């Protein structure tokens, strides 16, 4: 608008000033090597205005053309983005429905035109992996890496998850180790690390991240305690299998005091020492537990089970401590402690005391274990009470027969009778 106004003012000024200047002595002379151009000032002004009009016209045409091209490009780009977004949503729906082939096609087809192409490629890789096409899954991941860069956390998490699904544990282990260096507090990285370390039985590596897992709140209290117990048992098995009893005890001595005071972990150590036939060391640790946990602290069933397996040369101290606790035991742990005490008496061939203890054991029918009645009958027989031994033996047979008849009775109920 300003340019048109400027041209009109310049033309008007030439038309007004032209007649005034035309009567004056003077003109415009343009001389070149071969030509001489002479014109009046009015003609020069008109020529100048026309030249400017032509220049402005050409500029308008070029600008209009470029604007049209840009508009066309934006229209096609917008159309591709809208189409990619629509196909991405359809692909996610198909993925939730389990149609992974269709989901991969929809999500990956226009991934580069979507709002988040890296996410599209990752989802396409997951869909390809779900239908068992590892080659396509790896290809999508390579494209995502090229777009996002090699240090992109999201792509590396997806790569590690797919390696785990492909059951490539060594590669997944290496990948998750790198992820922990990049972000050792990321919840998704910690979840992957737990899964991979458990499946590859890398208990030492898992033990090193347990504090981060606990602080991250990834599991409930019960689930985390189960994970910790599984990890600690795995560490014990790993040391026992690789280095034997000496290596296991050396590893235990190097643990922090907090870990060595963990009763559950110490019970696991006792179990493995008994498995390795080191009953003397196992008895020492058992005595240590009984002395430290206090008279009013219940004894766990796992510890009682290991006491029944102990065969040290001298178990008098152990008998004294267990007998003391058996007198104060509550109803829940009474059967368990008496069972452990009875086995200790049997190891010492003290069948009279063992008989008195096993009478208390069989008095708790709801807490009996499979071999309690058999051991009780043996103890009663050795102590001279033949009648009670035979009675317990008959009760044991009746119990076994009752258990065996349960499936038969259920099957008989399902058999159609004649006429049905």
mmCIF file of C-alpha atoms in Angstrom:
data_model
loop_
_atom_site.group_PDB
_atom_site.id
_atom_site.type_symbol
_atom_site.label_atom_id
_atom_site.label_comp_id
_atom_site.label_asym_id
_atom_site.label_seq_id
_atom_site.Cartn_x
_atom_site.Cartn_y
_atom_site.Cartn_z
ATOM 1 C CA UNK A 1 0.000 0.000 0.000
ATOM 2 C CA UNK A 2 2.835 2.389 0.810
ATOM 3 C CA UNK A 3 4.538 1.629 -2.493
ATOM 4 C CA UNK A 4 1.394 2.430 -4.527
ATOM 5 C CA UNK A 5 0.959 5.680 -2.593
ATOM 6 C CA UNK A 6 4.597 6.568 -3.232
ATOM 7 C CA UNK A 7 4.197 5.980 -7.000
ATOM 8 C CA UNK A 8 1.059 8.102 -7.144
ATOM 9 C CA UNK A 9 2.743 10.975 -5.262
ATOM 10 C CA UNK A 10 5.818 10.793 -7.498
ATOM 11 C CA UNK A 11 3.658 10.785 -10.652
ATOM 12 C CA UNK A 12 1.562 13.697 -9.364
ATOM 13 C CA UNK A 13 4.677 15.650 -8.498
ATOM 14 C CA UNK A 14 6.016 15.089 -12.046
ATOM 15 C CA UNK A 15 2.750 16.192 -13.641
ATOM 16 C CA UNK A 16 2.588 19.331 -11.496
ATOM 17 C CA UNK A 17 6.237 20.288 -11.718
ATOM 18 C CA UNK A 18 6.633 19.286 -15.382
ATOM 19 C CA UNK A 19 4.832 22.242 -17.016
ATOM 20 C CA UNK A 20 6.642 24.651 -14.729
ATOM 21 C CA UNK A 21 10.035 23.207 -15.525
ATOM 22 C CA UNK A 22 9.331 22.754 -19.253
ATOM 23 C CA UNK A 23 9.417 26.507 -19.870
ATOM 24 C CA UNK A 24 12.804 26.799 -18.273
ATOM 25 C CA UNK A 25 16.120 26.486 -20.050
ATOM 26 C CA UNK A 26 17.373 23.024 -19.278
ATOM 27 C CA UNK A 27 16.935 19.396 -20.029
ATOM 28 C CA UNK A 28 18.326 15.988 -19.070
ATOM 29 C CA UNK A 29 21.138 14.604 -21.257
ATOM 30 C CA UNK A 30 22.354 11.010 -20.887
ATOM 31 C CA UNK A 31 25.363 10.268 -23.041
ATOM 32 C CA UNK A 32 27.005 6.883 -23.500
ATOM 33 C CA UNK A 33 29.789 5.740 -25.812
ATOM 34 C CA UNK A 34 27.540 5.362 -28.850
ATOM 35 C CA UNK A 35 24.227 6.950 -27.885
ATOM 36 C CA UNK A 36 22.941 10.270 -26.596
ATOM 37 C CA UNK A 37 19.563 10.388 -24.850
ATOM 38 C CA UNK A 38 17.925 13.724 -24.237
ATOM 39 C CA UNK A 39 14.604 14.202 -22.438
ATOM 40 C CA UNK A 40 12.763 16.703 -20.388
ATOM 41 C CA UNK A 41 12.626 16.519 -16.649
ATOM 42 C CA UNK A 42 8.935 15.637 -16.793
ATOM 43 C CA UNK A 43 9.650 12.684 -19.057
ATOM 44 C CA UNK A 44 12.419 11.534 -16.701
ATOM 45 C CA UNK A 45 10.049 11.605 -13.731
ATOM 46 C CA UNK A 46 7.410 9.641 -15.647
ATOM 47 C CA UNK A 47 10.031 7.124 -16.779
ATOM 48 C CA UNK A 48 11.292 6.776 -13.205
ATOM 49 C CA UNK A 49 7.760 6.124 -11.893
ATOM 50 C CA UNK A 50 7.093 3.520 -14.586
ATOM 51 C CA UNK A 51 10.409 1.758 -13.812
ATOM 52 C CA UNK A 52 9.578 1.615 -10.117
ATOM 53 C CA UNK A 53 6.110 0.257 -10.930
ATOM 54 C CA UNK A 54 7.630 -2.524 -13.034
ATOM 55 C CA UNK A 55 10.108 -3.425 -10.285
ATOM 56 C CA UNK A 56 7.383 -3.482 -7.635
ATOM 57 C CA UNK A 57 5.167 -5.579 -9.903
ATOM 58 C CA UNK A 58 7.882 -8.165 -10.465
ATOM 59 C CA UNK A 59 8.550 -8.292 -6.724
ATOM 60 C CA UNK A 60 4.837 -8.877 -6.028
ATOM 61 C CA UNK A 61 4.630 -11.679 -8.585
ATOM 62 C CA UNK A 62 7.720 -13.438 -7.191
ATOM 63 C CA UNK A 63 6.512 -13.049 -3.590
ATOM 64 C CA UNK A 64 3.086 -14.364 -4.517
ATOM 65 C CA UNK A 65 4.610 -17.378 -6.214
ATOM 66 C CA UNK A 66 6.843 -18.162 -3.254
ATOM 67 C CA UNK A 67 3.965 -17.738 -0.835
ATOM 68 C CA UNK A 68 1.868 -20.088 -2.912
ATOM 69 C CA UNK A 69 4.680 -22.670 -2.926
ATOM 70 C CA UNK A 70 5.140 -22.339 0.831
ATOM 71 C CA UNK A 71 1.426 -22.711 1.380
ATOM 72 C CA UNK A 72 1.330 -25.814 -0.776
ATOM 73 C CA UNK A 73 4.276 -27.287 1.100
ATOM 74 C CA UNK A 74 2.653 -26.505 4.454
ATOM 75 C CA UNK A 75 -0.624 -28.037 3.297
ATOM 76 C CA UNK A 76 1.021 -31.276 2.229
ATOM 77 C CA UNK A 77 3.102 -31.374 5.434
ATOM 78 C CA UNK A 78 0.042 -30.759 7.587
ATOM 79 C CA UNK A 79 -1.819 -33.485 5.699
ATOM 80 C CA UNK A 80 1.017 -35.964 6.330
ATOM 81 C CA UNK A 81 1.134 -35.091 10.043
ATOM 82 C CA UNK A 82 -2.611 -35.499 10.468
ATOM 83 C CA UNK A 83 -2.511 -38.792 8.604
ATOM 84 C CA UNK A 84 0.450 -40.025 10.674
ATOM 85 C CA UNK A 85 -1.306 -39.059 13.915
ATOM 86 C CA UNK A 86 -4.479 -40.868 12.843
ATOM 87 C CA UNK A 87 -2.570 -43.998 11.845
ATOM 88 C CA UNK A 88 -0.587 -43.913 15.093
ATOM 89 C CA UNK A 89 -3.777 -43.904 17.162
ATOM 90 C CA UNK A 90 -5.224 -46.723 15.069
ATOM 91 C CA UNK A 91 -1.986 -48.658 15.454
ATOM 92 C CA UNK A 92 -2.028 -48.297 19.240
ATOM 93 C CA UNK A 93 -5.600 -49.597 19.300
ATOM 94 C CA UNK A 94 -4.587 -52.593 17.159
ATOM 95 C CA UNK A 95 -1.629 -53.209 19.456
ATOM 96 C CA UNK A 96 -3.905 -53.358 22.490
ATOM 97 C CA UNK A 97 -6.169 -55.739 20.571
ATOM 98 C CA UNK A 98 -3.225 -58.050 19.875
ATOM 99 C CA UNK A 99 -3.079 -57.453 16.106
ATOM 100 C CA UNK A 100 0.661 -56.730 16.107
ATOM 101 C CA UNK A 101 1.168 -57.058 12.338
ATOM 102 C CA UNK A 102 -1.429 -54.365 11.607
ATOM 103 C CA UNK A 103 -0.156 -52.243 14.496
ATOM 104 C CA UNK A 104 3.407 -52.351 13.183
ATOM 105 C CA UNK A 105 2.258 -51.320 9.699
ATOM 106 C CA UNK A 106 0.158 -48.395 10.935
ATOM 107 C CA UNK A 107 2.638 -47.066 13.493
ATOM 108 C CA UNK A 108 5.796 -47.499 11.466
ATOM 109 C CA UNK A 109 4.516 -46.479 8.024
ATOM 110 C CA UNK A 110 4.545 -42.700 8.558
ATOM 111 C CA UNK A 111 6.710 -42.588 11.671
ATOM 112 C CA UNK A 112 8.926 -39.790 10.335
ATOM 113 C CA UNK A 113 5.901 -37.518 9.825
ATOM 114 C CA UNK A 114 4.442 -38.057 13.317
ATOM 115 C CA UNK A 115 4.793 -35.605 16.187
ATOM 116 C CA UNK A 116 7.212 -37.940 18.008
ATOM 117 C CA UNK A 117 8.897 -40.143 15.399
ATOM 118 C CA UNK A 118 11.175 -41.812 17.969
ATOM 119 C CA UNK A 119 8.184 -43.023 19.982
ATOM 120 C CA UNK A 120 6.545 -44.348 16.827
ATOM 121 C CA UNK A 121 9.648 -46.314 15.880
ATOM 122 C CA UNK A 122 9.926 -47.741 19.382
ATOM 123 C CA UNK A 123 6.293 -48.860 19.360
ATOM 124 C CA UNK A 124 6.748 -50.336 15.901
ATOM 125 C CA UNK A 125 9.779 -52.254 17.178
ATOM 126 C CA UNK A 126 7.757 -53.587 20.109
ATOM 127 C CA UNK A 127 4.940 -54.664 17.785
ATOM 128 C CA UNK A 128 7.409 -56.414 15.473
ATOM 129 C CA UNK A 129 8.977 -58.201 18.437
ATOM 130 C CA UNK A 130 5.578 -59.315 19.693
ATOM 131 C CA UNK A 131 4.916 -61.071 16.395
ATOM 132 C CA UNK A 132 8.377 -62.649 16.456
ATOM 133 C CA UNK A 133 10.088 -60.563 13.761
ATOM 134 C CA UNK A 134 13.423 -59.765 15.395
ATOM 135 C CA UNK A 135 14.918 -58.369 12.180
ATOM 136 C CA UNK A 136 12.226 -55.695 11.807
ATOM 137 C CA UNK A 137 12.390 -54.885 15.517
ATOM 138 C CA UNK A 138 16.128 -54.276 15.288
ATOM 139 C CA UNK A 139 15.681 -52.194 12.127
ATOM 140 C CA UNK A 140 13.166 -49.899 13.837
ATOM 141 C CA UNK A 141 15.497 -49.513 16.801
ATOM 142 C CA UNK A 142 18.387 -48.558 14.505
ATOM 143 C CA UNK A 143 16.216 -45.875 12.885
ATOM 144 C CA UNK A 144 15.155 -44.596 16.317
ATOM 145 C CA UNK A 145 18.792 -44.419 17.404
ATOM 146 C CA UNK A 146 19.716 -42.440 14.287
ATOM 147 C CA UNK A 147 16.980 -39.913 15.042
ATOM 148 C CA UNK A 148 17.444 -39.655 18.803
ATOM 149 C CA UNK A 149 21.169 -40.250 19.192
ATOM 150 C CA UNK A 150 23.040 -43.083 20.859
ATOM 151 C CA UNK A 151 22.654 -41.694 24.388
ATOM 152 C CA UNK A 152 18.861 -41.406 24.340
ATOM 153 C CA UNK A 153 17.518 -43.074 27.482
ATOM 154 C CA UNK A 154 14.116 -43.923 26.021
ATOM 155 C CA UNK A 155 15.581 -45.757 23.035
ATOM 156 C CA UNK A 156 18.061 -47.673 25.180
ATOM 157 C CA UNK A 157 15.295 -48.761 27.568
ATOM 158 C CA UNK A 158 13.262 -50.032 24.612
ATOM 159 C CA UNK A 159 16.317 -51.817 23.208
ATOM 160 C CA UNK A 160 16.998 -53.514 26.555
ATOM 161 C CA UNK A 161 13.373 -54.572 26.964
ATOM 162 C CA UNK A 162 13.327 -56.101 23.480
ATOM 163 C CA UNK A 163 16.639 -57.907 24.105
ATOM 164 C CA UNK A 164 15.067 -59.400 27.223
ATOM 165 C CA UNK A 165 12.019 -60.500 25.232
ATOM 166 C CA UNK A 166 14.361 -62.083 22.698
ATOM 167 C CA UNK A 167 15.951 -63.993 25.614
ATOM 168 C CA UNK A 168 19.378 -62.563 24.766
ATOM 169 C CA UNK A 169 20.419 -62.356 28.397
ATOM 170 C CA UNK A 170 24.129 -61.503 27.920
ATOM 171 C CA UNK A 171 23.286 -58.608 25.596
ATOM 172 C CA UNK A 172 20.438 -57.487 27.860
ATOM 173 C CA UNK A 173 22.754 -57.648 30.874
ATOM 174 C CA UNK A 174 25.341 -55.470 29.122
ATOM 175 C CA UNK A 175 22.657 -53.026 28.014
ATOM 176 C CA UNK A 176 21.085 -52.667 31.456
ATOM 177 C CA UNK A 177 24.525 -52.148 33.018
ATOM 178 C CA UNK A 178 24.985 -49.180 30.663
ATOM 179 C CA UNK A 179 21.514 -47.889 31.538
ATOM 180 C CA UNK A 180 22.328 -47.964 35.243
ATOM 181 C CA UNK A 181 25.373 -45.821 34.552
ATOM 182 C CA UNK A 182 23.201 -43.348 32.629
ATOM 183 C CA UNK A 183 20.364 -43.208 35.172
ATOM 184 C CA UNK A 184 20.621 -45.420 38.250
ATOM 185 C CA UNK A 185 17.457 -43.991 39.838
ATOM 186 C CA UNK A 186 15.097 -44.344 36.904
ATOM 187 C CA UNK A 187 12.265 -46.668 37.961
ATOM 188 C CA UNK A 188 11.907 -48.339 34.573
ATOM 189 C CA UNK A 189 15.650 -48.986 34.427
ATOM 190 C CA UNK A 190 15.574 -50.495 37.926
ATOM 191 C CA UNK A 191 12.642 -52.756 37.001
ATOM 192 C CA UNK A 192 14.489 -54.005 33.942
ATOM 193 C CA UNK A 193 17.636 -54.531 35.998
ATOM 194 C CA UNK A 194 15.754 -56.629 38.560
ATOM 195 C CA UNK A 195 14.175 -58.808 35.856
ATOM 196 C CA UNK A 196 17.421 -59.283 33.946
ATOM 197 C CA UNK A 197 19.574 -59.965 37.003
ATOM 198 C CA UNK A 198 17.072 -62.482 38.344
ATOM 199 C CA UNK A 199 16.817 -64.331 35.046
ATOM 200 C CA UNK A 200 20.577 -64.360 34.563
ATOM 201 C CA UNK A 201 21.129 -65.222 38.255
ATOM 202 C CA UNK A 202 23.425 -62.221 38.693
ATOM 203 C CA UNK A 203 22.699 -61.971 42.411
ATOM 204 C CA UNK A 204 25.794 -59.940 43.256
ATOM 205 C CA UNK A 205 24.791 -57.226 40.773
ATOM 206 C CA UNK A 206 21.202 -57.371 42.031
ATOM 207 C CA UNK A 207 22.358 -57.029 45.629
ATOM 208 C CA UNK A 208 24.191 -53.814 44.734
ATOM 209 C CA UNK A 209 21.000 -52.092 43.522
ATOM 210 C CA UNK A 210 18.611 -53.326 46.227
ATOM 211 C CA UNK A 211 18.837 -50.058 48.174
ATOM 212 C CA UNK A 212 17.919 -48.053 45.063
ATOM 213 C CA UNK A 213 15.048 -50.456 44.355
ATOM 214 C CA UNK A 214 13.765 -50.033 47.903
ATOM 215 C CA UNK A 215 14.032 -46.239 47.776
ATOM 216 C CA UNK A 216 12.298 -46.190 44.400
ATOM 217 C CA UNK A 217 9.174 -47.786 45.854
ATOM 218 C CA UNK A 218 8.886 -50.283 42.993
ATOM 219 C CA UNK A 219 7.564 -53.088 45.193
ATOM 220 C CA UNK A 220 5.381 -53.414 48.238
ATOM 221 C CA UNK A 221 7.010 -54.214 51.562
ATOM 222 C CA UNK A 222 6.202 -57.916 51.262
ATOM 223 C CA UNK A 223 7.335 -58.122 47.636
ATOM 224 C CA UNK A 224 10.588 -56.338 48.375
ATOM 225 C CA UNK A 225 11.291 -58.581 51.353
ATOM 226 C CA UNK A 226 10.718 -61.607 49.119
ATOM 227 C CA UNK A 227 13.087 -60.129 46.526
ATOM 228 C CA UNK A 228 15.749 -59.477 49.168
ATOM 229 C CA UNK A 229 15.405 -63.021 50.519
ATOM 230 C CA UNK A 230 15.682 -64.455 47.022
ATOM 231 C CA UNK A 231 18.759 -62.348 46.343
ATOM 232 C CA UNK A 232 20.449 -63.335 49.580
ATOM 233 C CA UNK A 233 19.715 -67.015 49.040
ATOM 234 C CA UNK A 234 21.099 -66.681 45.528
ATOM 235 C CA UNK A 235 24.285 -65.122 46.894
ATOM 236 C CA UNK A 236 24.658 -67.962 49.385
ATOM 237 C CA UNK A 237 24.174 -70.593 46.686
ATOM 238 C CA UNK A 238 26.579 -68.773 44.385
ATOM 239 C CA UNK A 239 29.339 -68.663 46.994
ATOM 240 C CA UNK A 240 28.726 -72.233 48.126
ATOM 241 C CA UNK A 241 28.755 -73.661 44.585
ATOM 242 C CA UNK A 242 31.790 -71.678 43.442
ATOM 243 C CA UNK A 243 34.012 -71.594 46.535
ATOM 244 C CA UNK A 244 32.684 -74.273 48.881
ATOM 245 C CA UNK A 245 32.354 -73.996 52.660
ATOM 246 C CA UNK A 246 35.583 -72.065 53.168
ATOM 247 C CA UNK A 247 34.666 -69.489 50.546
ATOM 248 C CA UNK A 248 31.140 -69.210 51.945
ATOM 249 C CA UNK A 249 32.416 -68.571 55.477
ATOM 250 C CA UNK A 250 35.054 -66.106 54.231
ATOM 251 C CA UNK A 251 32.386 -64.208 52.313
ATOM 252 C CA UNK A 252 30.198 -64.158 55.430
ATOM 253 C CA UNK A 253 32.990 -62.759 57.586
ATOM 254 C CA UNK A 254 33.490 -59.885 55.114
ATOM 255 C CA UNK A 255 29.842 -58.826 55.207
ATOM 256 C CA UNK A 256 28.846 -55.663 57.106
ATOM 257 C CA UNK A 257 27.631 -56.262 60.643
ATOM 258 C CA UNK A 258 24.113 -55.231 59.670
ATOM 259 C CA UNK A 259 23.932 -58.064 57.146
ATOM 260 C CA UNK A 260 25.504 -60.599 59.504
ATOM 261 C CA UNK A 261 22.889 -59.762 62.136
ATOM 262 C CA UNK A 262 20.066 -60.561 59.725
ATOM 263 C CA UNK A 263 18.426 -63.677 61.167
ATOM 264 C CA UNK A 264 16.847 -64.832 57.907
ATOM 265 C CA UNK A 265 20.161 -64.564 56.083
ATOM 266 C CA UNK A 266 21.923 -66.432 58.886
ATOM 267 C CA UNK A 267 19.307 -69.206 58.736
ATOM 268 C CA UNK A 268 20.019 -69.499 55.013
ATOM 269 C CA UNK A 269 23.721 -69.795 55.832
ATOM 270 C CA UNK A 270 22.976 -72.555 58.352
ATOM 271 C CA UNK A 271 20.957 -74.457 55.761
ATOM 272 C CA UNK A 272 23.835 -74.415 53.267
ATOM 273 C CA UNK A 273 26.404 -75.368 55.871
ATOM 274 C CA UNK A 274 24.289 -78.411 56.719
ATOM 275 C CA UNK A 275 23.998 -79.188 53.005
ATOM 276 C CA UNK A 276 27.804 -79.132 52.887
ATOM 277 C CA UNK A 277 27.911 -81.450 55.931
ATOM 278 C CA UNK A 278 29.525 -78.790 58.144
ATOM 279 C CA UNK A 279 27.279 -79.386 61.151
ATOM 280 C CA UNK A 280 29.705 -77.906 63.658
ATOM 281 C CA UNK A 281 29.742 -74.460 62.020
ATOM 282 C CA UNK A 282 25.984 -74.647 61.516
ATOM 283 C CA UNK A 283 25.498 -75.437 65.225
ATOM 284 C CA UNK A 284 27.671 -72.475 66.224
ATOM 285 C CA UNK A 285 25.595 -70.079 64.135
ATOM 286 C CA UNK A 286 22.388 -71.597 65.517
ATOM 287 C CA UNK A 287 23.560 -71.023 69.081
ATOM 288 C CA UNK A 288 24.499 -67.477 68.133
ATOM 289 C CA UNK A 289 20.989 -66.800 66.867
ATOM 290 C CA UNK A 290 19.309 -68.298 69.931
ATOM 291 C CA UNK A 291 21.466 -66.224 72.275
ATOM 292 C CA UNK A 292 20.971 -62.918 70.442
ATOM 293 C CA UNK A 293 17.291 -62.856 69.547
ATOM 294 C CA UNK A 294 16.119 -62.853 73.176
ATOM 295 C CA UNK A 295 13.855 -65.138 75.179
ATOM 296 C CA UNK A 296 10.637 -63.377 74.167
ATOM 297 C CA UNK A 297 11.367 -63.354 70.446
ATOM 298 C CA UNK A 298 9.609 -66.149 68.505
ATOM 299 C CA UNK A 299 11.777 -68.632 66.640
ATOM 300 C CA UNK A 300 11.019 -68.851 62.941
ATOM 301 C CA UNK A 301 9.804 -72.090 61.430
ATOM 302 C CA UNK A 302 12.767 -72.044 59.034
ATOM 303 C CA UNK A 303 15.217 -72.053 61.956
ATOM 304 C CA UNK A 304 13.350 -74.896 63.671
ATOM 305 C CA UNK A 305 13.505 -76.886 60.441
ATOM 306 C CA UNK A 306 17.280 -76.473 60.269
ATOM 307 C CA UNK A 307 17.638 -77.474 63.930
ATOM 308 C CA UNK A 308 15.945 -80.790 63.146
ATOM 309 C CA UNK A 309 18.681 -81.426 60.561
ATOM 310 C CA UNK A 310 21.625 -80.607 62.840
ATOM 311 C CA UNK A 311 23.974 -83.428 63.834
ATOM 312 C CA UNK A 312 26.858 -81.865 65.793
ATOM 313 C CA UNK A 313 29.067 -83.968 68.013
ATOM 314 C CA UNK A 314 27.898 -82.122 71.131
ATOM 315 C CA UNK A 315 24.450 -80.554 71.110
ATOM 316 C CA UNK A 316 23.982 -80.190 74.859
ATOM 317 C CA UNK A 317 24.121 -76.373 74.769
ATOM 318 C CA UNK A 318 21.674 -76.336 71.904
ATOM 319 C CA UNK A 319 19.282 -78.647 73.766
ATOM 320 C CA UNK A 320 19.432 -76.420 76.825
ATOM 321 C CA UNK A 321 18.552 -73.267 74.894
ATOM 322 C CA UNK A 322 15.794 -74.876 72.819
ATOM 323 C CA UNK A 323 14.265 -76.570 75.890
ATOM 324 C CA UNK A 324 14.213 -73.222 77.674
ATOM 325 C CA UNK A 325 12.391 -71.613 74.767
ATOM 326 C CA UNK A 326 9.977 -74.537 74.420
ATOM 327 C CA UNK A 327 8.683 -73.865 77.948
ATOM 328 C CA UNK A 328 7.801 -70.254 77.018
ATOM 329 C CA UNK A 329 6.606 -70.908 73.493
ATOM 330 C CA UNK A 330 3.227 -69.699 72.385
ATOM 331 C CA UNK A 331 0.590 -71.808 70.698
ATOM 332 C CA UNK A 332 1.780 -70.849 67.210
ATOM 333 C CA UNK A 333 5.391 -71.911 67.635
ATOM 334 C CA UNK A 334 4.957 -74.619 70.273
ATOM 335 C CA UNK A 335 4.744 -77.502 67.806
ATOM 336 C CA UNK A 336 7.696 -76.225 65.766
ATOM 337 C CA UNK A 337 10.029 -75.808 68.742
ATOM 338 C CA UNK A 338 9.071 -79.127 70.324
ATOM 339 C CA UNK A 339 9.710 -80.873 67.035
ATOM 340 C CA UNK A 340 13.205 -79.348 66.891
ATOM 341 C CA UNK A 341 13.845 -80.305 70.522
ATOM 342 C CA UNK A 342 12.636 -83.844 69.928
ATOM 343 C CA UNK A 343 15.042 -84.337 67.045
ATOM 344 C CA UNK A 344 17.909 -83.058 69.203
ATOM 345 C CA UNK A 345 17.042 -85.605 71.897
ATOM 346 C CA UNK A 346 16.903 -88.368 69.286
ATOM 347 C CA UNK A 347 20.383 -87.424 68.034
ATOM 348 C CA UNK A 348 21.578 -87.929 71.649
ATOM 349 C CA UNK A 349 19.639 -91.202 71.984
ATOM 350 C CA UNK A 350 17.655 -89.651 74.830
ATOM 351 C CA UNK A 351 14.384 -91.300 73.829
ATOM 352 C CA UNK A 352 12.578 -90.776 77.125
ATOM 353 C CA UNK A 353 12.877 -86.998 76.856
ATOM 354 C CA UNK A 354 12.167 -87.190 73.140
ATOM 355 C CA UNK A 355 8.963 -89.152 73.820
ATOM 356 C CA UNK A 356 7.662 -86.480 76.185
ATOM 357 C CA UNK A 357 8.375 -83.799 73.608
ATOM 358 C CA UNK A 358 6.763 -85.683 70.711
ATOM 359 C CA UNK A 359 3.595 -86.158 72.788
ATOM 360 C CA UNK A 360 3.311 -82.369 72.681
ATOM 361 C CA UNK A 361 4.017 -82.368 68.942
ATOM 362 C CA UNK A 362 1.236 -84.832 68.041
ATOM 363 C CA UNK A 363 -1.102 -82.882 70.315
ATOM 364 C CA UNK A 364 -1.137 -80.179 67.612
ATOM 365 C CA UNK A 365 -2.744 -82.022 64.658
ATOM 366 C CA UNK A 366 -3.160 -78.857 62.587
ATOM 367 C CA UNK A 367 0.591 -78.165 62.617
ATOM 368 C CA UNK A 368 1.897 -81.679 61.970
ATOM 369 C CA UNK A 369 4.330 -82.331 59.133
ATOM 370 C CA UNK A 370 4.417 -85.409 56.937
ATOM 371 C CA UNK A 371 6.985 -87.394 58.928
ATOM 372 C CA UNK A 372 6.018 -86.301 62.452
ATOM 373 C CA UNK A 373 3.843 -89.332 63.198
ATOM 374 C CA UNK A 374 6.420 -91.730 61.818
ATOM 375 C CA UNK A 375 9.179 -90.208 63.952
ATOM 376 C CA UNK A 376 6.870 -90.152 66.997
ATOM 377 C CA UNK A 377 6.046 -93.862 66.640
ATOM 378 C CA UNK A 378 9.761 -94.648 66.355
ATOM 379 C CA UNK A 379 10.542 -92.597 69.484
ATOM 380 C CA UNK A 380 7.711 -94.175 71.489
ATOM 381 C CA UNK A 381 8.862 -97.624 70.464
ATOM 382 C CA UNK A 382 12.456 -96.867 71.448
ATOM 383 C CA UNK A 383 11.309 -95.497 74.783
ATOM 384 C CA UNK A 384 9.403 -98.720 75.536
ATOM 385 C CA UNK A 385 5.834 -97.487 75.003
ATOM 386 C CA UNK A 386 4.793 -100.083 72.422
ATOM 387 C CA UNK A 387 1.062 -99.416 72.767
ATOM 388 C CA UNK A 388 1.378 -95.714 72.055
ATOM 389 C CA UNK A 389 3.796 -96.416 69.213
ATOM 390 C CA UNK A 390 1.280 -98.771 67.574
ATOM 391 C CA UNK A 391 -1.551 -96.294 68.089
ATOM 392 C CA UNK A 392 0.425 -93.488 66.450
ATOM 393 C CA UNK A 393 1.389 -95.823 63.615
ATOM 394 C CA UNK A 394 -2.275 -96.682 63.004
ATOM 395 C CA UNK A 395 -3.212 -93.002 63.093
ATOM 396 C CA UNK A 396 -0.476 -92.344 60.536
ATOM 397 C CA UNK A 397 -1.851 -95.056 58.215
ATOM 398 C CA UNK A 398 -5.391 -93.735 58.577
ATOM 399 C CA UNK A 399 -4.199 -90.243 57.777
ATOM 400 C CA UNK A 400 -2.412 -91.417 54.620
ATOM 401 C CA UNK A 401 -5.418 -93.466 53.494
ATOM 402 C CA UNK A 402 -7.753 -90.541 54.101
ATOM 403 C CA UNK A 403 -5.611 -88.307 51.930
ATOM 404 C CA UNK A 404 -5.427 -90.933 49.178
ATOM 405 C CA UNK A 405 -9.214 -91.454 49.233
ATOM 406 C CA UNK A 406 -10.067 -87.779 48.771
ATOM 407 C CA UNK A 407 -9.486 -87.765 44.984
ATOM 408 C CA UNK A 408 -11.331 -91.096 44.643
ATOM 409 C CA UNK A 409 -14.368 -89.756 46.472
ATOM 410 C CA UNK A 410 -14.401 -86.669 44.276
ATOM 411 C CA UNK A 411 -14.188 -88.803 41.155
ATOM 412 C CA UNK A 412 -17.013 -91.032 42.368
ATOM 413 C CA UNK A 413 -19.186 -87.962 42.794
ATOM 414 C CA UNK A 414 -18.563 -87.039 39.157
ATOM 415 C CA UNK A 415 -19.324 -90.561 37.802
ATOM 416 C CA UNK A 416 -22.895 -90.659 36.449
ATOM 417 C CA UNK A 417 -25.118 -93.321 37.948
ATOM 418 C CA UNK A 418 -27.231 -95.735 35.927
ATOM 419 C CA UNK A 419 -30.284 -94.076 34.569
ATOM 420 C CA UNK A 420 -28.837 -90.592 34.764
#
